[in-house]
């Protein structure tokens, strides 16, 4: 389609501000952005939509337009909702670079323009498919929320008889069609998310087909419209944050028309995703402001004032949060200069939501900032209760990653790691600095453990495990080798199982009868094995000091 056709469509509310001689340019796609430099997501031929959030003063217009012109975009459409009239410096910059510039009336949603371009570019190849898209346009843009992804999925069900769901990268259900009926079981969601992430990491093109039991699903990636026109420089920048569309059907034998429609649907759902991300801006800014105050040693009264501002946003209706927790996350990739902070931020916003909660809204109650390669979440707690075992409720490190471990491991493949640390709950601004340091220490404890996905909580900081991450690697190796290598060598030559025997003996607190029962051995056999351990290592397992040395060596090995 041509730019001229957009201008002639009254429903789009476009007003030409410059570039009349360039209106015959071909539009091949659409991208919404407020980045100062969106070049990595441009492939040429796009109509770029912007709310002008990137512009702080007149000097910003020239470099922004120069980047767009260099990427070969078809035109620029700027919204009037933010600043009112489009700034003259932007008009002049577009004129210098011969880039057509349109003003978008504040009453017209970018989603309306996005959907129209997607529909025109995809083509109306069959009457029923065109009807689906047209009905979606009317329903999706009828109000501020537009019905969300559920509207699109209901149309797929009613018009094409397709059962479909939108899932988060960790497998949490975001939306589902009425035709789909009950929600997918949690284990199916986790498997679909893991298969999708594994396919993305290996570079396979979608849709990805997955068989689960007797059903076959086709998985389509839903990328933010900021990346829809071109892939990110490195797939690891987005693999842990993109949603996916799961359709209960085998897309392998679909005609090109239907595949094109589903690709268009993913772009329309991405509009809703972008709305959600835009809504998070305020919460992210609040978290960033609180974090900066805490890290710079601001007065508790100043931090408390900022918390009073944050609490109603994060806990509407309550007015204040009696308690707060801090969660620190880090995403690290081997052999790549990838900034881990934004990746960890998106991921933390997702995994702090109850995995059984459906919909995008619950994640809008989480405030996450990032600094460097680290993401930091400020979690408000309406109340903190003490459980029957004496532990406190709230975010628990040992359950935080339980439901998302498999999908995350697939997305991390063999070159990524996620580590998290969780603080205790604090009830005042004075406690936040200590909570932040506590969460960071806990994350370092998690990082010292094996595995791609690890978490540790504040409870572990009162244990010996706090010390283990800070023992130098060469000291670890020398210490464990001196105690355990003689036993490993003996086990390898004689299959004597001395190492498992040692672990069980220590775990049973040196009780001969309990240990023998656990290992299904006669007590005399157990005494023989323990004697052999003492002989090979010149240690005495009746002494507390030697027991402790063996215990630490096993933990560090």
Coordinates of C-alpha atoms in Angstrom, one line a residue:
X1 CA 0.0 0.0 0.0
X2 CA 1.0 3.6 -0.5
X3 CA 1.3 6.4 2.0
X4 CA -1.3 8.3 0.0
X5 CA -3.9 5.7 0.9
X6 CA -3.4 6.2 4.6
X7 CA -3.9 10.0 4.2
X8 CA -7.1 9.4 2.3
X9 CA -8.5 7.1 5.0
X10 CA -10.5 9.5 7.2
X11 CA -10.9 7.0 10.1
X12 CA -7.1 7.2 10.7
X13 CA -7.2 10.9 11.5
X14 CA -3.8 11.7 9.8
X15 CA -2.9 15.2 8.8
X16 CA 0.1 15.8 6.5
X17 CA 2.7 18.2 7.8
X18 CA 5.3 17.7 5.1
X19 CA 6.5 15.5 2.3
X20 CA 3.7 15.8 -0.1
X21 CA 6.0 14.8 -3.0
X22 CA 6.9 11.5 -1.3
X23 CA 3.3 10.1 -0.7
X24 CA 3.8 7.3 -3.3
X25 CA 6.2 5.5 -1.1
X26 CA 5.3 1.9 -0.3
X27 CA 4.4 1.0 3.2
X28 CA 5.6 -2.5 4.1
X29 CA 4.9 -2.5 7.9
X30 CA 4.3 -0.4 11.0
X31 CA 6.3 0.1 14.2
X32 CA 5.5 2.1 17.3
X33 CA 8.5 3.4 19.2
X34 CA 9.6 6.1 21.7
X35 CA 13.2 5.0 21.6
X36 CA 15.8 7.7 20.7
X37 CA 17.5 5.2 18.4
X38 CA 15.1 2.5 17.1
X39 CA 17.4 1.6 14.2
X40 CA 18.0 -2.0 15.4
X41 CA 14.3 -2.7 14.9
X42 CA 13.9 -1.1 11.4
X43 CA 14.3 -3.0 8.1
X44 CA 12.9 -0.3 5.7
X45 CA 9.5 0.6 4.4
X46 CA 7.8 1.0 7.8
X47 CA 5.3 3.7 8.9
X48 CA 6.8 4.7 12.3
X49 CA 4.4 5.8 15.0
X50 CA 5.7 7.8 18.0
X51 CA 4.2 9.5 21.0
X52 CA 7.4 11.8 21.1
X53 CA 8.4 10.6 24.6
X54 CA 12.0 10.5 23.2
X55 CA 12.0 14.3 22.6
X56 CA 13.3 16.4 25.6
X57 CA 14.3 19.5 23.7
X58 CA 14.6 20.7 20.1
X59 CA 18.0 19.2 19.6
X60 CA 16.6 15.7 19.8
X61 CA 14.6 15.9 16.6
X62 CA 17.5 16.0 14.0
X63 CA 19.3 12.8 15.1
X64 CA 16.0 10.9 15.5
X65 CA 14.8 11.8 12.0
X66 CA 18.3 11.2 10.5
X67 CA 18.2 7.6 11.9
X68 CA 14.7 7.0 10.4
X69 CA 15.7 8.3 7.0
X70 CA 18.9 6.3 7.0
X71 CA 16.9 3.1 7.8
X72 CA 14.6 3.8 4.8
X73 CA 11.3 4.1 6.6
X74 CA 8.3 5.2 4.5
X75 CA 7.1 7.9 6.8
X76 CA 6.7 9.2 10.4
X77 CA 3.4 9.8 12.2
X78 CA 3.6 11.7 15.5
X79 CA 0.8 11.7 18.1
X80 CA -0.6 15.0 19.3
X81 CA -1.7 13.6 22.7
X82 CA 1.6 14.3 24.5
X83 CA 2.6 17.7 23.4
X84 CA -0.4 19.1 21.5
X85 CA 0.9 20.6 18.2
X86 CA 3.8 18.8 16.6
X87 CA 7.0 20.8 17.4
X88 CA 8.4 22.9 14.5
X89 CA 11.9 21.4 15.0
X90 CA 10.6 18.0 14.1
X91 CA 8.7 19.4 11.0
X92 CA 12.0 21.1 9.8
X93 CA 14.1 17.9 10.4
X94 CA 11.7 15.8 8.4
X95 CA 11.7 18.4 5.6
X96 CA 15.5 18.3 5.5
X97 CA 15.6 14.6 5.2
X98 CA 12.6 14.4 2.8
X99 CA 10.7 12.2 5.3
X100 CA 6.9 12.5 5.1
X101 CA 5.5 13.6 8.4
X102 CA 1.9 13.1 9.6
X103 CA 0.2 14.4 12.8
X104 CA -2.1 11.8 14.5
X105 CA -5.2 13.3 16.1
X106 CA -5.3 12.7 19.9
X107 CA -8.6 10.9 19.5
X108 CA -7.1 8.2 17.3
X109 CA -5.3 5.3 19.0
X110 CA -2.1 4.0 17.5
X111 CA -3.7 0.6 17.6
X112 CA -6.2 1.7 15.0
X113 CA -3.5 2.7 12.6
X114 CA -1.4 -0.4 13.4
X115 CA -4.3 -2.7 12.7
X116 CA -5.2 -1.0 9.5
X117 CA -1.7 -1.2 8.1
X118 CA -1.3 -4.8 9.2
X119 CA -4.6 -5.7 7.5
X120 CA -3.7 -3.9 4.3
X121 CA -0.2 -5.3 4.1
X122 CA -1.2 -8.8 4.9
X123 CA -3.9 -8.6 2.2
X124 CA -7.5 -9.6 2.2
X125 CA -7.0 -13.0 0.5
X126 CA -10.2 -14.7 1.7
X127 CA -13.6 -13.4 2.7
X128 CA -13.8 -15.1 6.1
X129 CA -10.3 -14.1 7.1
X130 CA -10.9 -10.4 6.1
X131 CA -14.1 -10.5 8.1
X132 CA -12.2 -11.6 11.2
X133 CA -9.7 -8.8 10.9
X134 CA -12.3 -6.2 10.2
X135 CA -14.4 -7.3 13.2
X136 CA -11.3 -7.2 15.3
X137 CA -10.5 -3.7 14.2
X138 CA -13.9 -2.5 15.4
X139 CA -13.8 -4.3 18.7
X140 CA -10.1 -3.9 19.5
X141 CA -10.3 -0.1 19.1
X142 CA -13.7 0.6 20.5
X143 CA -12.5 1.8 23.8
X144 CA -9.4 2.5 25.9
X145 CA -8.9 -1.2 26.8
X146 CA -10.3 -2.4 23.5
X147 CA -11.2 -5.8 24.9
X148 CA -7.6 -7.0 25.0
X149 CA -6.3 -10.3 23.6
X150 CA -9.4 -12.2 24.6
X151 CA -11.4 -10.4 21.8
X152 CA -8.9 -11.6 19.1
X153 CA -8.9 -15.1 20.5
X154 CA -12.8 -15.2 20.6
X155 CA -12.8 -14.2 16.9
X156 CA -10.4 -17.0 16.0
X157 CA -12.7 -19.4 17.8
X158 CA -16.0 -18.1 16.4
X159 CA -14.9 -17.5 12.8
X160 CA -12.1 -20.1 12.3
X161 CA -13.0 -22.7 15.0
X162 CA -9.6 -22.4 16.5
X163 CA -8.9 -22.9 20.3
X164 CA -6.1 -20.5 21.2
X165 CA -4.3 -19.1 24.3
X166 CA -1.8 -16.3 24.9
X167 CA 1.0 -17.4 27.3
X168 CA 3.8 -15.6 29.0
X169 CA 7.4 -16.8 28.4
X170 CA 7.2 -18.8 31.6
X171 CA 3.9 -20.4 30.6
X172 CA 1.5 -18.3 32.7
X173 CA -1.9 -17.9 30.9
X174 CA -2.5 -14.3 29.7
X175 CA -5.7 -14.9 27.8
X176 CA -7.8 -17.6 26.2
X177 CA -10.7 -17.9 23.8
X178 CA -14.2 -18.8 25.0
X179 CA -14.1 -21.8 22.6
X180 CA -11.0 -23.0 24.5
X181 CA -13.2 -23.5 27.5
X182 CA -11.2 -24.3 30.6
X183 CA -7.7 -23.0 31.0
X184 CA -4.8 -25.2 29.9
X185 CA -3.4 -27.3 32.7
X186 CA -0.3 -25.7 34.3
X187 CA 2.0 -28.6 33.2
X188 CA 0.8 -28.2 29.6
X189 CA 1.4 -24.4 29.7
X190 CA 4.9 -25.0 31.1
X191 CA 5.7 -27.6 28.4
X192 CA 4.5 -25.3 25.6
X193 CA 6.5 -22.4 26.9
X194 CA 9.6 -24.5 27.3
X195 CA 9.3 -26.0 23.7
X196 CA 8.7 -22.5 22.3
X197 CA 11.8 -21.0 24.1
X198 CA 13.9 -24.0 23.0
X199 CA 12.8 -23.5 19.4
X200 CA 13.6 -19.8 19.5
X201 CA 17.1 -20.4 21.0
X202 CA 17.9 -22.9 18.2
X203 CA 16.8 -20.4 15.5
X204 CA 13.9 -22.4 14.2
X205 CA 11.3 -20.3 12.5
X206 CA 7.7 -20.3 13.8
X207 CA 5.2 -21.6 14.0
X208 CA 6.6 -24.4 16.2
X209 CA 4.5 -27.5 16.3
X210 CA 4.4 -29.4 19.6
X211 CA 2.5 -32.6 20.5
X212 CA 1.3 -32.9 24.1
X213 CA -0.6 -36.1 24.8
X214 CA -3.2 -36.5 22.0
X215 CA -3.2 -32.8 21.1
X216 CA -1.0 -30.9 18.7
X217 CA -0.3 -27.2 19.2
X218 CA 1.2 -24.6 16.9
X219 CA 3.2 -21.8 18.7
X220 CA 3.5 -18.3 17.2
X221 CA 5.8 -15.8 18.8
X222 CA 4.3 -12.5 19.9
X223 CA 6.9 -9.8 19.8
X224 CA 6.5 -6.3 20.9
X225 CA 5.6 -4.0 18.0
X226 CA 8.9 -2.2 18.7
X227 CA 10.6 -5.4 17.2
X228 CA 7.9 -6.5 14.8
X229 CA 9.6 -5.0 11.8
X230 CA 13.0 -6.5 12.5
X231 CA 14.6 -8.9 14.8
X232 CA 16.7 -7.8 17.8
X233 CA 20.4 -7.9 17.4
X234 CA 20.6 -11.0 19.6
X235 CA 17.7 -13.3 20.3
X236 CA 18.8 -13.4 24.0
X237 CA 17.7 -9.8 24.4
X238 CA 14.1 -10.7 24.1
X239 CA 13.7 -14.5 24.4
X240 CA 12.8 -14.3 28.1
X241 CA 10.2 -11.6 27.7
X242 CA 8.1 -12.3 24.5
X243 CA 4.6 -13.7 24.8
X244 CA 3.5 -16.6 22.6
X245 CA 0.2 -17.6 20.9
X246 CA -0.6 -21.3 21.3
X247 CA -3.2 -22.7 18.8
X248 CA -4.6 -26.2 19.2
X249 CA -4.0 -27.2 15.6
X250 CA -1.3 -28.4 13.3
X251 CA -0.3 -25.4 11.2
X252 CA 2.0 -27.6 9.0
X253 CA -0.7 -28.0 6.4
X254 CA -2.3 -24.5 6.6
X255 CA -2.5 -22.4 3.4
X256 CA -0.4 -19.3 3.2
X257 CA -3.5 -17.1 3.7
X258 CA -4.3 -18.6 7.1
X259 CA -0.7 -18.4 8.3
X260 CA -0.6 -14.7 7.2
X261 CA -3.7 -14.1 9.3
X262 CA -2.3 -15.7 12.4
X263 CA 0.9 -13.6 12.0
X264 CA -1.3 -10.5 11.7
X265 CA -3.1 -11.6 14.9
X266 CA 0.1 -11.8 16.8
X267 CA 0.9 -8.3 15.8
X268 CA -2.5 -7.1 17.0
X269 CA -2.0 -8.8 20.3
X270 CA 1.4 -7.2 20.5
X271 CA -0.4 -3.8 20.6
X272 CA -2.0 -4.9 23.8
X273 CA 1.3 -6.0 25.1
X274 CA 2.8 -2.6 24.3
X275 CA -0.1 -0.9 26.2
X276 CA 0.7 -3.1 29.2
X277 CA 4.4 -2.2 29.0
X278 CA 3.6 1.5 28.6
X279 CA 1.5 1.3 31.8
X280 CA 4.5 -0.1 33.7
X281 CA 6.5 3.0 33.0
X282 CA 5.1 4.8 36.1
X283 CA 5.8 1.8 38.4
X284 CA 9.3 1.3 37.0
X285 CA 10.0 5.0 37.6
X286 CA 8.8 4.8 41.2
X287 CA 11.0 1.8 41.8
X288 CA 14.0 3.5 40.3
X289 CA 13.5 6.6 42.4
X290 CA 13.2 4.6 45.6
X291 CA 16.2 2.6 44.7
X292 CA 18.3 5.7 44.0
X293 CA 17.3 7.2 47.4
X294 CA 18.2 4.0 49.2
X295 CA 21.6 3.5 47.5
X296 CA 22.6 7.1 48.0
X297 CA 21.9 7.1 51.7
X298 CA 19.0 9.5 51.6
X299 CA 17.2 10.3 54.9
X300 CA 14.6 7.8 55.9
X301 CA 11.9 10.5 55.9
X302 CA 12.6 11.2 52.3
X303 CA 12.4 7.5 51.4
X304 CA 9.2 7.1 53.4
X305 CA 7.6 10.0 51.5
X306 CA 8.4 8.3 48.2
X307 CA 7.0 5.0 49.5
X308 CA 3.8 6.7 50.4
X309 CA 3.5 7.8 46.7
X310 CA 4.3 4.3 45.5
X311 CA 2.0 2.3 47.7
X312 CA -1.4 3.5 46.3
X313 CA -0.1 2.8 42.8
X314 CA 1.0 -0.7 43.6
X315 CA -1.8 -1.5 46.1
X316 CA -4.8 0.5 45.0
X317 CA -7.5 0.9 47.7
X318 CA -5.1 0.2 50.6
X319 CA -3.4 3.6 50.7
X320 CA -0.2 2.2 52.3
X321 CA 1.9 -0.9 52.4
X322 CA 2.7 -2.1 56.0
X323 CA 5.6 -4.2 54.8
X324 CA 8.0 -4.4 51.8
X325 CA 10.3 -7.0 50.4
X326 CA 13.2 -6.6 48.0
X327 CA 14.0 -9.2 45.3
X328 CA 17.3 -9.0 43.3
X329 CA 17.7 -10.8 40.0
X330 CA 20.6 -11.2 37.6
X331 CA 20.6 -12.7 34.1
X332 CA 24.0 -13.6 32.7
X333 CA 25.0 -14.9 29.3
X334 CA 28.3 -16.5 28.4
X335 CA 30.3 -15.1 25.5
X336 CA 28.1 -12.1 24.7
X337 CA 28.1 -8.4 25.6
X338 CA 24.4 -8.4 26.4
X339 CA 23.0 -5.9 28.9
X340 CA 21.4 -8.2 31.5
X341 CA 19.5 -5.5 33.5
X342 CA 16.5 -5.0 31.1
X343 CA 16.2 -8.7 30.5
X344 CA 16.2 -9.4 34.3
X345 CA 13.7 -6.6 34.8
X346 CA 11.1 -8.0 32.4
X347 CA 11.7 -11.5 33.8
X348 CA 11.3 -10.4 37.4
X349 CA 8.1 -8.6 36.5
X350 CA 6.8 -11.9 35.2
X351 CA 7.9 -14.4 37.8
X352 CA 6.8 -12.4 40.8
X353 CA 3.2 -12.9 39.7
X354 CA 1.4 -16.0 41.0
X355 CA 1.8 -18.6 38.2
X356 CA -1.9 -19.6 38.7
X357 CA -3.1 -16.0 38.1
X358 CA -4.6 -15.4 34.6
X359 CA -4.3 -12.1 32.7
X360 CA -1.8 -9.3 32.2
X361 CA -3.1 -7.1 35.0
X362 CA -1.5 -8.8 38.1
X363 CA 2.0 -8.1 36.9
X364 CA 1.1 -4.4 37.0
X365 CA 1.4 -4.6 40.8
X366 CA 5.1 -5.2 40.7
X367 CA 7.6 -2.3 40.7
X368 CA 11.0 -3.3 39.2
X369 CA 14.0 -1.1 38.5
X370 CA 17.3 -2.1 36.9
X371 CA 20.9 -0.9 37.3
X372 CA 23.7 -2.4 35.2
X373 CA 23.1 -6.2 34.9
X374 CA 20.9 -6.3 38.0
X375 CA 17.1 -5.9 38.4
X376 CA 15.6 -5.0 41.8
X377 CA 12.0 -5.5 42.7
X378 CA 10.2 -3.6 45.4
X379 CA 7.3 -5.9 46.5
X380 CA 4.5 -4.4 48.6
X381 CA 2.9 -6.7 51.1
X382 CA -0.6 -5.9 52.4
X383 CA 0.3 -7.8 55.6
X384 CA 2.9 -10.3 56.8
X385 CA 1.7 -13.2 58.9
X386 CA 3.8 -15.8 60.8
X387 CA 3.1 -19.4 59.7
X388 CA 2.7 -22.3 62.2
X389 CA 6.4 -23.2 61.7
X390 CA 7.6 -19.7 62.6
X391 CA 8.4 -18.6 59.0
X392 CA 6.9 -15.4 57.5
X393 CA 4.6 -15.3 54.6
X394 CA 5.4 -13.2 51.5
X395 CA 7.8 -13.9 48.6
X396 CA 9.6 -17.2 49.3
X397 CA 12.8 -18.0 47.5
X398 CA 12.4 -21.8 47.5
X399 CA 9.0 -21.6 45.7
X400 CA 9.6 -18.5 43.6
X401 CA 11.1 -20.4 40.7
X402 CA 9.5 -23.8 41.1
X403 CA 6.8 -23.3 38.5
X404 CA 9.0 -21.6 35.9
X405 CA 12.2 -23.6 36.2
X406 CA 11.7 -25.8 33.1
X407 CA 10.6 -23.0 30.7
X408 CA 13.4 -20.7 31.9
X409 CA 16.0 -23.5 31.6
X410 CA 14.9 -24.0 27.9
X411 CA 15.3 -20.3 27.2
X412 CA 18.6 -20.0 28.9
X413 CA 19.9 -23.1 26.9
X414 CA 23.5 -23.8 27.8
X415 CA 24.8 -20.3 27.9
X416 CA 22.6 -18.4 30.4
X417 CA 21.9 -18.2 34.1
X418 CA 19.2 -16.7 36.3
X419 CA 20.0 -16.1 40.0
X420 CA 17.7 -14.5 42.5
X421 CA 17.9 -13.3 46.1
X422 CA 15.0 -12.5 48.4
X423 CA 15.1 -10.3 51.5
X424 CA 13.0 -10.5 54.7
X425 CA 10.0 -8.3 55.0
X426 CA 10.7 -4.8 56.5
X427 CA 8.1 -2.4 57.8
X428 CA 9.8 0.9 57.5
X429 CA 12.0 3.0 55.2
X430 CA 14.9 2.6 57.5
X431 CA 14.9 -1.1 56.8
X432 CA 15.0 -0.9 53.0
X433 CA 18.8 -0.4 52.7
X434 CA 19.4 -3.5 54.8
X435 CA 16.8 -5.4 52.8
X436 CA 18.6 -4.5 49.6
X437 CA 21.9 -5.7 50.8
X438 CA 20.3 -8.8 52.3
X439 CA 18.7 -9.7 48.9
X440 CA 22.1 -9.1 47.1
X441 CA 23.9 -11.3 49.5
X442 CA 21.2 -14.0 49.0
X443 CA 21.6 -13.8 45.2
X444 CA 25.4 -14.3 45.6
X445 CA 24.6 -17.4 47.6
X446 CA 22.3 -18.6 44.8
X447 CA 25.0 -17.9 42.2
X448 CA 27.4 -20.2 44.0
X449 CA 25.1 -23.1 43.4
X450 CA 25.1 -25.3 40.3
X451 CA 22.3 -25.1 37.8
X452 CA 20.9 -22.6 35.4
X453 CA 18.1 -21.3 37.6
X454 CA 18.8 -20.7 41.3
X455 CA 17.3 -18.7 44.2
X456 CA 18.2 -18.1 47.8
X457 CA 16.3 -16.4 50.7
X458 CA 17.2 -14.4 53.7
X459 CA 16.8 -17.4 56.0
X460 CA 20.0 -18.9 54.5
X461 CA 22.1 -15.9 55.5
X462 CA 22.2 -17.0 59.1
X463 CA 23.7 -20.3 58.0
X464 CA 27.2 -21.5 57.0
X465 CA 26.0 -21.3 53.3
X466 CA 26.5 -17.5 53.5
X467 CA 30.2 -18.0 53.7
X468 CA 30.6 -20.6 50.9
X469 CA 30.2 -18.2 47.9
X470 CA 33.1 -16.1 49.1
X471 CA 35.6 -18.9 49.4
X472 CA 38.1 -18.5 46.5
X473 CA 37.8 -21.2 43.8
X474 CA 41.4 -22.5 44.3
X475 CA 40.9 -22.8 48.0
X476 CA 37.6 -24.7 47.4
X477 CA 39.3 -27.1 45.1
X478 CA 42.3 -27.7 47.4
X479 CA 40.1 -28.3 50.4
X480 CA 37.7 -30.7 48.8
X481 CA 40.4 -32.6 47.0
X482 CA 42.4 -33.2 50.2
X483 CA 39.4 -34.7 51.9
X484 CA 37.3 -36.3 49.2
X485 CA 39.7 -37.4 46.4
X486 CA 41.0 -40.4 48.4
X487 CA 37.4 -41.6 48.9
X488 CA 36.5 -41.0 45.2
X489 CA 39.5 -42.9 44.1
X490 CA 38.7 -45.8 46.4
X491 CA 35.0 -45.9 45.2
X492 CA 36.2 -45.9 41.6
X493 CA 38.5 -48.9 42.2
X494 CA 36.3 -50.9 44.6
X495 CA 32.7 -49.6 44.1
X496 CA 32.6 -49.2 47.9
X497 CA 30.2 -46.2 48.0
X498 CA 32.2 -44.4 50.6
X499 CA 31.0 -41.0 49.5
X500 CA 27.3 -41.8 49.7
X501 CA 28.0 -43.5 53.1
X502 CA 29.7 -40.3 54.4
X503 CA 26.8 -38.1 53.2
X504 CA 24.2 -40.3 54.9
X505 CA 26.2 -40.6 58.1
X506 CA 26.5 -36.9 58.4
X507 CA 22.9 -36.4 57.5
X508 CA 21.9 -38.8 60.3
X509 CA 24.0 -36.7 62.8
X510 CA 26.3 -39.7 63.3
X511 CA 23.6 -42.1 64.4
X512 CA 24.8 -45.6 63.6
X513 CA 21.3 -47.2 63.7
X514 CA 19.5 -44.5 61.7
X515 CA 22.2 -44.4 59.1
X516 CA 22.4 -48.2 58.7
X517 CA 18.6 -48.3 58.3
X518 CA 18.7 -45.6 55.7
X519 CA 21.4 -47.4 53.7
X520 CA 19.8 -50.8 54.3
X521 CA 23.1 -52.0 55.8
X522 CA 24.0 -54.0 58.9
X523 CA 25.6 -51.8 61.5
X524 CA 28.8 -53.7 61.3
X525 CA 29.0 -53.1 57.6
X526 CA 28.5 -49.4 58.2
X527 CA 31.2 -49.3 60.9
X528 CA 33.6 -51.0 58.4
X529 CA 32.9 -48.3 55.8
X530 CA 33.3 -45.4 58.3
X531 CA 36.5 -46.9 59.5
X532 CA 37.8 -47.1 55.9
X533 CA 36.9 -43.4 55.4
X534 CA 38.8 -42.5 58.6
X535 CA 41.8 -44.6 57.5
X536 CA 42.0 -43.1 54.0
X537 CA 41.7 -39.5 55.2
X538 CA 43.4 -39.7 58.6
X539 CA 40.3 -38.1 60.2
X540 CA 38.1 -39.1 63.1
X541 CA 34.4 -38.9 62.5
X542 CA 33.7 -39.0 66.2
X543 CA 35.2 -35.5 66.4
X544 CA 33.0 -32.5 65.7
X545 CA 35.8 -30.6 63.9
X546 CA 36.3 -33.5 61.4
X547 CA 32.6 -33.9 60.9
X548 CA 32.3 -30.2 60.1
X549 CA 35.2 -30.4 57.6
X550 CA 33.6 -33.3 55.8
X551 CA 30.3 -31.5 55.7
X552 CA 31.7 -28.4 54.2
X553 CA 33.8 -30.3 51.7
X554 CA 30.6 -32.1 50.4
X555 CA 28.8 -28.8 50.2
X556 CA 31.5 -27.2 48.2
X557 CA 32.2 -30.1 45.9

